[in-house]
PDB file of C-alpha atoms in Angstrom:
ATOM      1  CA  GLY A  23      88.448  66.900  80.723  1.00 70.00           C
ATOM      2  CA  ALA A  24      91.887  65.521  80.074  1.00 83.00           C
ATOM      3  CA  VAL A  25      94.460  68.233  79.489  1.00 91.00           C
ATOM      4  CA  VAL A  26      97.837  67.875  77.856  1.00 95.00           C
ATOM      5  CA  SER A  27     100.376  70.661  77.966  1.00 96.00           C
ATOM      6  CA  GLN A  28     103.544  71.250  75.999  1.00 97.00           C
ATOM      7  CA  HIS A  29     106.495  73.411  76.827  1.00 97.00           C
ATOM      8  CA  PRO A  30     107.753  75.532  75.293  1.00 97.00           C
ATOM      9  CA  SER A  31     104.995  76.656  72.963  1.00 96.00           C
ATOM     10  CA  TRP A  32     107.565  78.021  70.565  1.00 96.00           C
ATOM     11  CA  VAL A  33     111.341  78.052  70.351  1.00 97.00           C
ATOM     12  CA  ILE A  34     113.920  79.585  68.063  1.00 97.00           C
ATOM     13  CA  CYS A  35     117.403  78.129  68.101  1.00 96.00           C
ATOM     14  CA  LYS A  36     120.631  78.195  66.183  1.00 96.00           C
ATOM     15  CA  SER A  37     121.613  75.379  63.882  1.00 97.00           C
ATOM     16  CA  GLY A  38     123.583  72.704  65.707  1.00 96.00           C
ATOM     17  CA  THR A  39     122.000  73.174  69.101  1.00 97.00           C
ATOM     18  CA  SER A  40     119.675  70.746  70.855  1.00 97.00           C
ATOM     19  CA  VAL A  41     116.128  71.535  71.866  1.00 97.00           C
ATOM     20  CA  LYS A  42     114.008  69.735  74.456  1.00 97.00           C
ATOM     21  CA  ILE A  43     110.224  69.730  74.281  1.00 98.00           C
ATOM     22  CA  GLU A  44     108.126  68.555  77.211  1.00 97.00           C
ATOM     23  CA  CYS A  45     104.721  66.932  77.036  1.00 97.00           C
ATOM     24  CA  ARG A  46     102.699  66.602  80.240  1.00 96.00           C
ATOM     25  CA  SER A  47      99.350  65.062  81.034  1.00 93.00           C
ATOM     26  CA  LEU A  48      98.015  67.391  83.708  1.00 93.00           C
ATOM     27  CA  ASP A  49      95.097  65.530  85.236  1.00 89.00           C
ATOM     28  CA  PHE A  50      95.490  61.928  84.190  1.00 88.00           C
ATOM     29  CA  GLN A  51      98.077  59.221  83.846  1.00 88.00           C
ATOM     30  CA  ALA A  52      99.282  58.340  80.379  1.00 87.00           C
ATOM     31  CA  THR A  53     101.005  55.036  79.841  1.00 84.00           C
ATOM     32  CA  THR A  54     101.526  55.922  76.209  1.00 90.00           C
ATOM     33  CA  MET A  55     102.366  59.200  74.561  1.00 94.00           C
ATOM     34  CA  PHE A  56     102.772  59.871  70.874  1.00 95.00           C
ATOM     35  CA  TRP A  57     104.914  62.447  69.108  1.00 97.00           C
ATOM     36  CA  TYR A  58     103.846  63.943  65.795  1.00 96.00           C
ATOM     37  CA  ARG A  59     105.331  66.368  63.365  1.00 96.00           C
ATOM     38  CA  GLN A  60     103.294  68.706  61.202  1.00 93.00           C
ATOM     39  CA  PHE A  61     104.472  70.926  58.366  1.00 89.00           C
ATOM     40  CA  PRO A  62     102.456  73.992  57.306  1.00 85.00           C
ATOM     41  CA  LYS A  63      99.073  73.124  55.832  1.00 80.00           C
ATOM     42  CA  GLN A  64      99.843  69.430  56.065  1.00 85.00           C
ATOM     43  CA  SER A  65      98.627  66.609  58.223  1.00 89.00           C
ATOM     44  CA  LEU A  66     100.189  65.093  61.305  1.00 93.00           C
ATOM     45  CA  MET A  67     102.859  62.468  60.778  1.00 93.00           C
ATOM     46  CA  LEU A  68     103.530  60.080  63.627  1.00 93.00           C
ATOM     47  CA  MET A  69     107.189  60.115  64.653  1.00 96.00           C
ATOM     48  CA  ALA A  70     107.270  57.750  67.594  1.00 95.00           C
ATOM     49  CA  THR A  71     105.323  56.019  70.306  1.00 93.00           C
ATOM     50  CA  SER A  72     106.549  56.561  73.829  1.00 91.00           C
ATOM     51  CA  ASN A  73     105.732  54.088  76.585  1.00 88.00           C
ATOM     52  CA  GLU A  74     106.453  54.824  80.225  1.00 84.00           C
ATOM     53  CA  GLY A  75     109.545  53.046  81.439  1.00 82.00           C
ATOM     54  CA  SER A  76     110.576  51.580  78.096  1.00 85.00           C
ATOM     55  CA  LYS A  77     112.270  52.634  74.907  1.00 89.00           C
ATOM     56  CA  ALA A  78     110.292  54.547  72.356  1.00 93.00           C
ATOM     57  CA  THR A  79     109.184  52.937  69.124  1.00 93.00           C
ATOM     58  CA  TYR A  80     110.053  55.020  66.103  1.00 95.00           C
ATOM     59  CA  GLU A  81     108.243  55.110  62.792  1.00 93.00           C
ATOM     60  CA  GLN A  82     110.091  54.224  59.646  1.00 93.00           C
ATOM     61  CA  GLY A  83     112.328  57.025  58.462  1.00 93.00           C
ATOM     62  CA  VAL A  84     112.575  58.762  61.829  1.00 95.00           C
ATOM     63  CA  GLU A  85     116.117  58.867  63.219  1.00 94.00           C
ATOM     64  CA  LYS A  86     116.061  57.724  66.821  1.00 93.00           C
ATOM     65  CA  ASP A  87     119.466  59.259  67.533  1.00 94.00           C
ATOM     66  CA  LYS A  88     118.293  62.613  66.297  1.00 96.00           C
ATOM     67  CA  PHE A  89     114.928  62.651  68.035  1.00 97.00           C
ATOM     68  CA  LEU A  90     115.522  61.387  71.556  1.00 96.00           C
ATOM     69  CA  ILE A  91     112.427  60.473  73.496  1.00 95.00           C
ATOM     70  CA  ASN A  92     112.239  59.891  77.223  1.00 91.00           C
ATOM     71  CA  HIS A  93     109.078  58.837  79.025  1.00 90.00           C
ATOM     72  CA  ALA A  94     110.238  58.837  82.622  1.00 83.00           C
ATOM     73  CA  SER A  95     106.880  59.036  84.356  1.00 89.00           C
ATOM     74  CA  LEU A  96     103.199  58.495  83.690  1.00 89.00           C
ATOM     75  CA  THR A  97     102.700  62.215  83.183  1.00 93.00           C
ATOM     76  CA  LEU A  98     105.784  63.352  81.319  1.00 94.00           C
ATOM     77  CA  SER A  99     107.445  62.589  78.010  1.00 95.00           C
ATOM     78  CA  THR A 100     110.214  64.630  76.449  1.00 96.00           C
ATOM     79  CA  LEU A 101     111.396  64.952  72.876  1.00 97.00           C
ATOM     80  CA  THR A 102     114.909  66.253  72.302  1.00 97.00           C
ATOM     81  CA  VAL A 103     115.848  67.368  68.824  1.00 97.00           C
ATOM     82  CA  THR A 104     119.622  66.939  68.771  1.00 97.00           C
ATOM     83  CA  SER A 105     121.900  69.024  66.572  1.00 96.00           C
ATOM     84  CA  ALA A 106     118.927  70.771  65.061  1.00 97.00           C
ATOM     85  CA  HIS A 107     119.066  71.984  61.469  1.00 96.00           C
ATOM     86  CA  PRO A 108     116.739  74.293  59.525  1.00 96.00           C
ATOM     87  CA  GLU A 109     114.957  71.310  57.982  1.00 95.00           C
ATOM     88  CA  ASP A 110     113.899  70.281  61.491  1.00 96.00           C
ATOM     89  CA  SER A 111     111.809  73.424  61.740  1.00 96.00           C
ATOM     90  CA  SER A 112     108.253  72.259  62.188  1.00 96.00           C
ATOM     91  CA  PHE A 113     105.271  72.060  64.507  1.00 96.00           C
ATOM     92  CA  TYR A 114     105.722  69.241  66.998  1.00 97.00           C
ATOM     93  CA  ILE A 115     102.628  67.886  68.695  1.00 97.00           C
ATOM     94  CA  CYS A 116     102.325  65.264  71.394  1.00 97.00           C
ATOM     95  CA  SER A 117      99.307  63.273  72.459  1.00 95.00           C
ATOM     96  CA  ALA A 118      98.660  61.223  75.553  1.00 93.00           C
ATOM     97  CA  GLN A 119      96.600  58.097  75.763  1.00 88.00           C
ATOM     98  CA  VAL A 120      94.536  57.570  78.862  1.00 78.00           C
ATOM     99  CA  ALA A 121      95.727  54.526  80.746  1.00 67.00           C
ATOM    100  CA  GLY A 122      93.340  51.618  80.203  1.00 64.00           C
ATOM    101  CA  VAL A 123      91.208  53.481  77.681  1.00 62.00           C
ATOM    102  CA  ALA A 124      92.146  52.576  74.153  1.00 61.00           C
ATOM    103  CA  GLU A 125      91.595  54.775  71.116  1.00 66.00           C
ATOM    104  CA  THR A 126      91.436  57.940  73.192  1.00 79.00           C
ATOM    105  CA  GLN A 127      94.293  60.351  72.683  1.00 87.00           C
ATOM    106  CA  TYR A 128      94.391  63.894  73.950  1.00 91.00           C
ATOM    107  CA  PHE A 129      96.574  66.285  72.040  1.00 94.00           C
ATOM    108  CA  GLY A 130      98.825  68.981  73.349  1.00 96.00           C
ATOM    109  CA  PRO A 131      98.789  72.508  71.917  1.00 95.00           C
ATOM    110  CA  GLY A 132     101.974  71.913  69.949  1.00 96.00           C
ATOM    111  CA  THR A 133     105.457  73.435  69.919  1.00 97.00           C
ATOM    112  CA  ARG A 134     106.621  75.553  67.030  1.00 96.00           C
ATOM    113  CA  LEU A 135     110.346  75.037  66.385  1.00 97.00           C
ATOM    114  CA  LEU A 136     112.323  77.363  64.158  1.00 97.00           C
ATOM    115  CA  VAL A 137     115.963  76.535  63.530  1.00 97.00           C
ATOM    116  CA  LEU A 138     118.017  79.354  62.072  1.00 96.00           C
TER     117      LEU A 138
ATOM    118  CA  THR B  23     102.107  55.800  51.619  1.00 52.00           C
ATOM    119  CA  GLN B  24      98.966  57.687  52.550  1.00 53.00           C
ATOM    120  CA  LEU B  25      96.538  55.098  53.886  1.00 79.00           C
ATOM    121  CA  LEU B  26      93.723  57.587  54.266  1.00 90.00           C
ATOM    122  CA  GLU B  27      92.672  59.726  51.329  1.00 92.00           C
ATOM    123  CA  GLN B  28      90.847  62.833  52.405  1.00 94.00           C
ATOM    124  CA  SER B  29      89.017  65.168  50.053  1.00 95.00           C
ATOM    125  CA  PRO B  30      88.692  67.915  49.212  1.00 96.00           C
ATOM    126  CA  GLN B  31      91.986  69.366  50.380  1.00 94.00           C
ATOM    127  CA  PHE B  32      90.630  72.881  50.435  1.00 96.00           C
ATOM    128  CA  LEU B  33      87.117  74.252  50.590  1.00 96.00           C
ATOM    129  CA  SER B  34      86.026  77.866  50.575  1.00 97.00           C
ATOM    130  CA  ILE B  35      82.300  78.472  50.934  1.00 97.00           C
ATOM    131  CA  GLN B  36      79.816  81.129  51.945  1.00 97.00           C
ATOM    132  CA  GLU B  37      78.147  81.183  55.309  1.00 97.00           C
ATOM    133  CA  GLY B  38      74.979  79.091  55.257  1.00 97.00           C
ATOM    134  CA  GLU B  39      76.125  76.577  52.667  1.00 97.00           C
ATOM    135  CA  ASN B  40      76.411  72.866  53.289  1.00 98.00           C
ATOM    136  CA  LEU B  41      79.536  70.816  52.717  1.00 98.00           C
ATOM    137  CA  THR B  42      80.814  67.259  52.916  1.00 98.00           C
ATOM    138  CA  VAL B  43      84.341  66.041  53.543  1.00 98.00           C
ATOM    139  CA  TYR B  44      85.282  62.491  52.606  1.00 97.00           C
ATOM    140  CA  CYS B  45      87.804  60.102  54.020  1.00 96.00           C
ATOM    141  CA  ASN B  46      88.537  56.894  52.113  1.00 95.00           C
ATOM    142  CA  SER B  47      90.879  53.975  52.549  1.00 92.00           C
ATOM    143  CA  SER B  48      91.517  50.498  51.256  1.00 88.00           C
ATOM    144  CA  SER B  49      92.247  49.421  54.825  1.00 87.00           C
ATOM    145  CA  VAL B  50      89.799  48.482  57.530  1.00 88.00           C
ATOM    146  CA  PHE B  51      90.033  50.415  60.768  1.00 86.00           C
ATOM    147  CA  SER B  52      88.793  49.425  64.194  1.00 85.00           C
ATOM    148  CA  SER B  53      87.431  52.942  64.470  1.00 89.00           C
ATOM    149  CA  LEU B  54      87.768  56.304  62.825  1.00 92.00           C
ATOM    150  CA  GLN B  55      88.044  59.722  64.381  1.00 93.00           C
ATOM    151  CA  TRP B  56      87.471  63.260  63.182  1.00 96.00           C
ATOM    152  CA  TYR B  57      89.441  66.197  64.524  1.00 95.00           C
ATOM    153  CA  ARG B  58      89.357  69.938  64.062  1.00 96.00           C
ATOM    154  CA  GLN B  59      92.543  71.948  64.349  1.00 94.00           C
ATOM    155  CA  GLU B  60      93.014  75.700  64.462  1.00 91.00           C
ATOM    156  CA  PRO B  61      96.309  77.367  63.460  1.00 88.00           C
ATOM    157  CA  GLY B  62      98.996  77.051  66.101  1.00 88.00           C
ATOM    158  CA  GLU B  63      97.018  74.615  68.200  1.00 92.00           C
ATOM    159  CA  GLY B  64      96.719  70.872  68.603  1.00 93.00           C
ATOM    160  CA  PRO B  65      93.837  68.913  67.066  1.00 94.00           C
ATOM    161  CA  VAL B  66      90.637  68.567  69.060  1.00 93.00           C
ATOM    162  CA  LEU B  67      88.628  65.373  68.836  1.00 92.00           C
ATOM    163  CA  LEU B  68      85.129  65.844  67.433  1.00 95.00           C
ATOM    164  CA  VAL B  69      83.876  62.279  67.267  1.00 94.00           C
ATOM    165  CA  THR B  70      84.826  58.621  67.164  1.00 92.00           C
ATOM    166  CA  VAL B  71      82.836  56.215  64.993  1.00 93.00           C
ATOM    167  CA  VAL B  72      83.204  52.541  65.703  1.00 90.00           C
ATOM    168  CA  THR B  73      80.426  50.511  64.118  1.00 91.00           C
ATOM    169  CA  GLY B  74      80.049  50.037  60.366  1.00 92.00           C
ATOM    170  CA  GLY B  75      77.143  52.159  59.117  1.00 94.00           C
ATOM    171  CA  GLU B  76      77.164  54.276  62.250  1.00 94.00           C
ATOM    172  CA  VAL B  77      75.897  57.839  62.051  1.00 97.00           C
ATOM    173  CA  LYS B  78      76.646  60.395  64.746  1.00 96.00           C
ATOM    174  CA  LYS B  79      75.430  63.952  64.975  1.00 97.00           C
ATOM    175  CA  LEU B  80      77.078  66.820  66.770  1.00 94.00           C
ATOM    176  CA  LYS B  81      74.871  69.894  66.366  1.00 95.00           C
ATOM    177  CA  ARG B  82      75.267  70.843  62.697  1.00 97.00           C
ATOM    178  CA  LEU B  83      77.897  68.167  62.055  1.00 97.00           C
ATOM    179  CA  THR B  84      76.944  64.672  60.882  1.00 98.00           C
ATOM    180  CA  PHE B  85      79.513  61.900  60.805  1.00 97.00           C
ATOM    181  CA  GLN B  86      79.063  58.612  59.010  1.00 96.00           C
ATOM    182  CA  PHE B  87      81.174  55.454  59.058  1.00 94.00           C
ATOM    183  CA  GLY B  88      80.990  53.205  56.022  1.00 93.00           C
ATOM    184  CA  ASP B  89      79.497  49.739  56.328  1.00 92.00           C
ATOM    185  CA  ALA B  90      82.887  48.140  55.644  1.00 91.00           C
ATOM    186  CA  ARG B  91      84.664  50.513  58.088  1.00 89.00           C
ATOM    187  CA  LYS B  92      86.962  51.769  55.346  1.00 90.00           C
ATOM    188  CA  ASP B  93      85.494  55.192  54.720  1.00 93.00           C
ATOM    189  CA  SER B  94      83.806  58.024  56.498  1.00 96.00           C
ATOM    190  CA  SER B  95      82.242  61.382  55.805  1.00 97.00           C
ATOM    191  CA  LEU B  96      81.682  64.606  57.661  1.00 98.00           C
ATOM    192  CA  HIS B  97      78.740  66.757  56.630  1.00 98.00           C
ATOM    193  CA  ILE B  98      78.289  70.288  57.914  1.00 98.00           C
ATOM    194  CA  THR B  99      74.922  71.947  57.560  1.00 98.00           C
ATOM    195  CA  ALA B 100      74.596  75.723  57.296  1.00 98.00           C
ATOM    196  CA  ALA B 101      78.293  76.391  57.783  1.00 97.00           C
ATOM    197  CA  GLN B 102      79.320  79.334  59.898  1.00 97.00           C
ATOM    198  CA  PRO B 103      82.582  81.345  59.987  1.00 96.00           C
ATOM    199  CA  GLY B 104      83.356  79.690  63.310  1.00 95.00           C
ATOM    200  CA  ASP B 105      83.589  76.352  61.494  1.00 96.00           C
ATOM    201  CA  THR B 106      86.720  77.557  59.704  1.00 96.00           C
ATOM    202  CA  GLY B 107      89.689  75.328  60.407  1.00 95.00           C
ATOM    203  CA  LEU B 108      91.581  72.216  59.413  1.00 95.00           C
ATOM    204  CA  TYR B 109      89.514  69.034  59.592  1.00 96.00           C
ATOM    205  CA  LEU B 110      91.392  65.770  59.941  1.00 95.00           C
ATOM    206  CA  CYS B 111      90.183  62.225  59.801  1.00 95.00           C
ATOM    207  CA  ALA B 112      92.242  59.572  61.519  1.00 94.00           C
ATOM    208  CA  GLY B 113      91.968  55.826  61.411  1.00 90.00           C
ATOM    209  CA  VAL B 114      92.840  53.821  64.494  1.00 85.00           C
ATOM    210  CA  LYS B 115      95.192  50.958  63.674  1.00 78.00           C
ATOM    211  CA  TYR B 116      97.117  48.365  65.640  1.00 70.00           C
ATOM    212  CA  GLY B 117      98.745  49.580  68.817  1.00 67.00           C
ATOM    213  CA  ASN B 118      96.181  52.362  68.947  1.00 76.00           C
ATOM    214  CA  LYS B 119      98.222  54.321  66.441  1.00 84.00           C
ATOM    215  CA  LEU B 120      96.406  57.010  64.526  1.00 89.00           C
ATOM    216  CA  VAL B 121      96.822  57.306  60.788  1.00 89.00           C
ATOM    217  CA  PHE B 122      95.808  60.767  59.706  1.00 92.00           C
ATOM    218  CA  GLY B 123      94.378  61.864  56.411  1.00 93.00           C
ATOM    219  CA  ALA B 124      95.920  64.819  54.602  1.00 91.00           C
ATOM    220  CA  GLY B 125      93.347  67.180  56.042  1.00 94.00           C
ATOM    221  CA  THR B 126      90.751  69.539  54.643  1.00 95.00           C
ATOM    222  CA  ILE B 127      91.203  73.269  55.086  1.00 95.00           C
ATOM    223  CA  LEU B 128      87.749  74.801  55.410  1.00 96.00           C
ATOM    224  CA  ARG B 129      87.154  78.498  55.089  1.00 97.00           C
ATOM    225  CA  VAL B 130      83.670  79.849  55.658  1.00 97.00           C
ATOM    226  CA  LYS B 131      83.185  83.396  54.500  1.00 97.00           C
ATOM    227  CA  SER B 132      80.596  85.682  56.054  1.00 94.00           C
TER     228      SER B 132
END
């Protein structure tokens, strides 16, 4: 089956630093990847849609300059949380959509970010 | 604005009991998906329902899509402790974006 990995699985950083999270589709090509944020015991909130070779589309209320997304290849998208603050602490999950197959997203295992 | 209302938010039952989780919306979706998520992991797709009135079964899980494609339900028969987890419904909208419900935390006690 389609496998999506995320790295790192968890990260602790100091306030003001930047953190990069990678999302990889391991055995398929993904023209579109999605980034979600999930707070404890809550649902997933879509942050942005990342298309290979083009700028990401951000959901309303998500700061594009704070959450930088790069989708440089068909198997890799990165999310960089710039100048992280404690309120950015959350569980970040990516999903990858199989090229040519709509409505099928495969989710990564998530990255737990804790900003001190 | 939460487009998908999911209920109940929390359910604690004994092993062997049956349960139903509901997902309702005023919007029409091209399809609706159900996921199960365990703590510290990403959601795992259980099923996709596409046709209004569709019923799909996955072992002890029965999924139903409303005739108008605005609501769905998940019924679990004879719940087991291994069913414990967060259940999420998600509607597929334009651009293949997923709109998630708030989730239902299910705890099955042995």
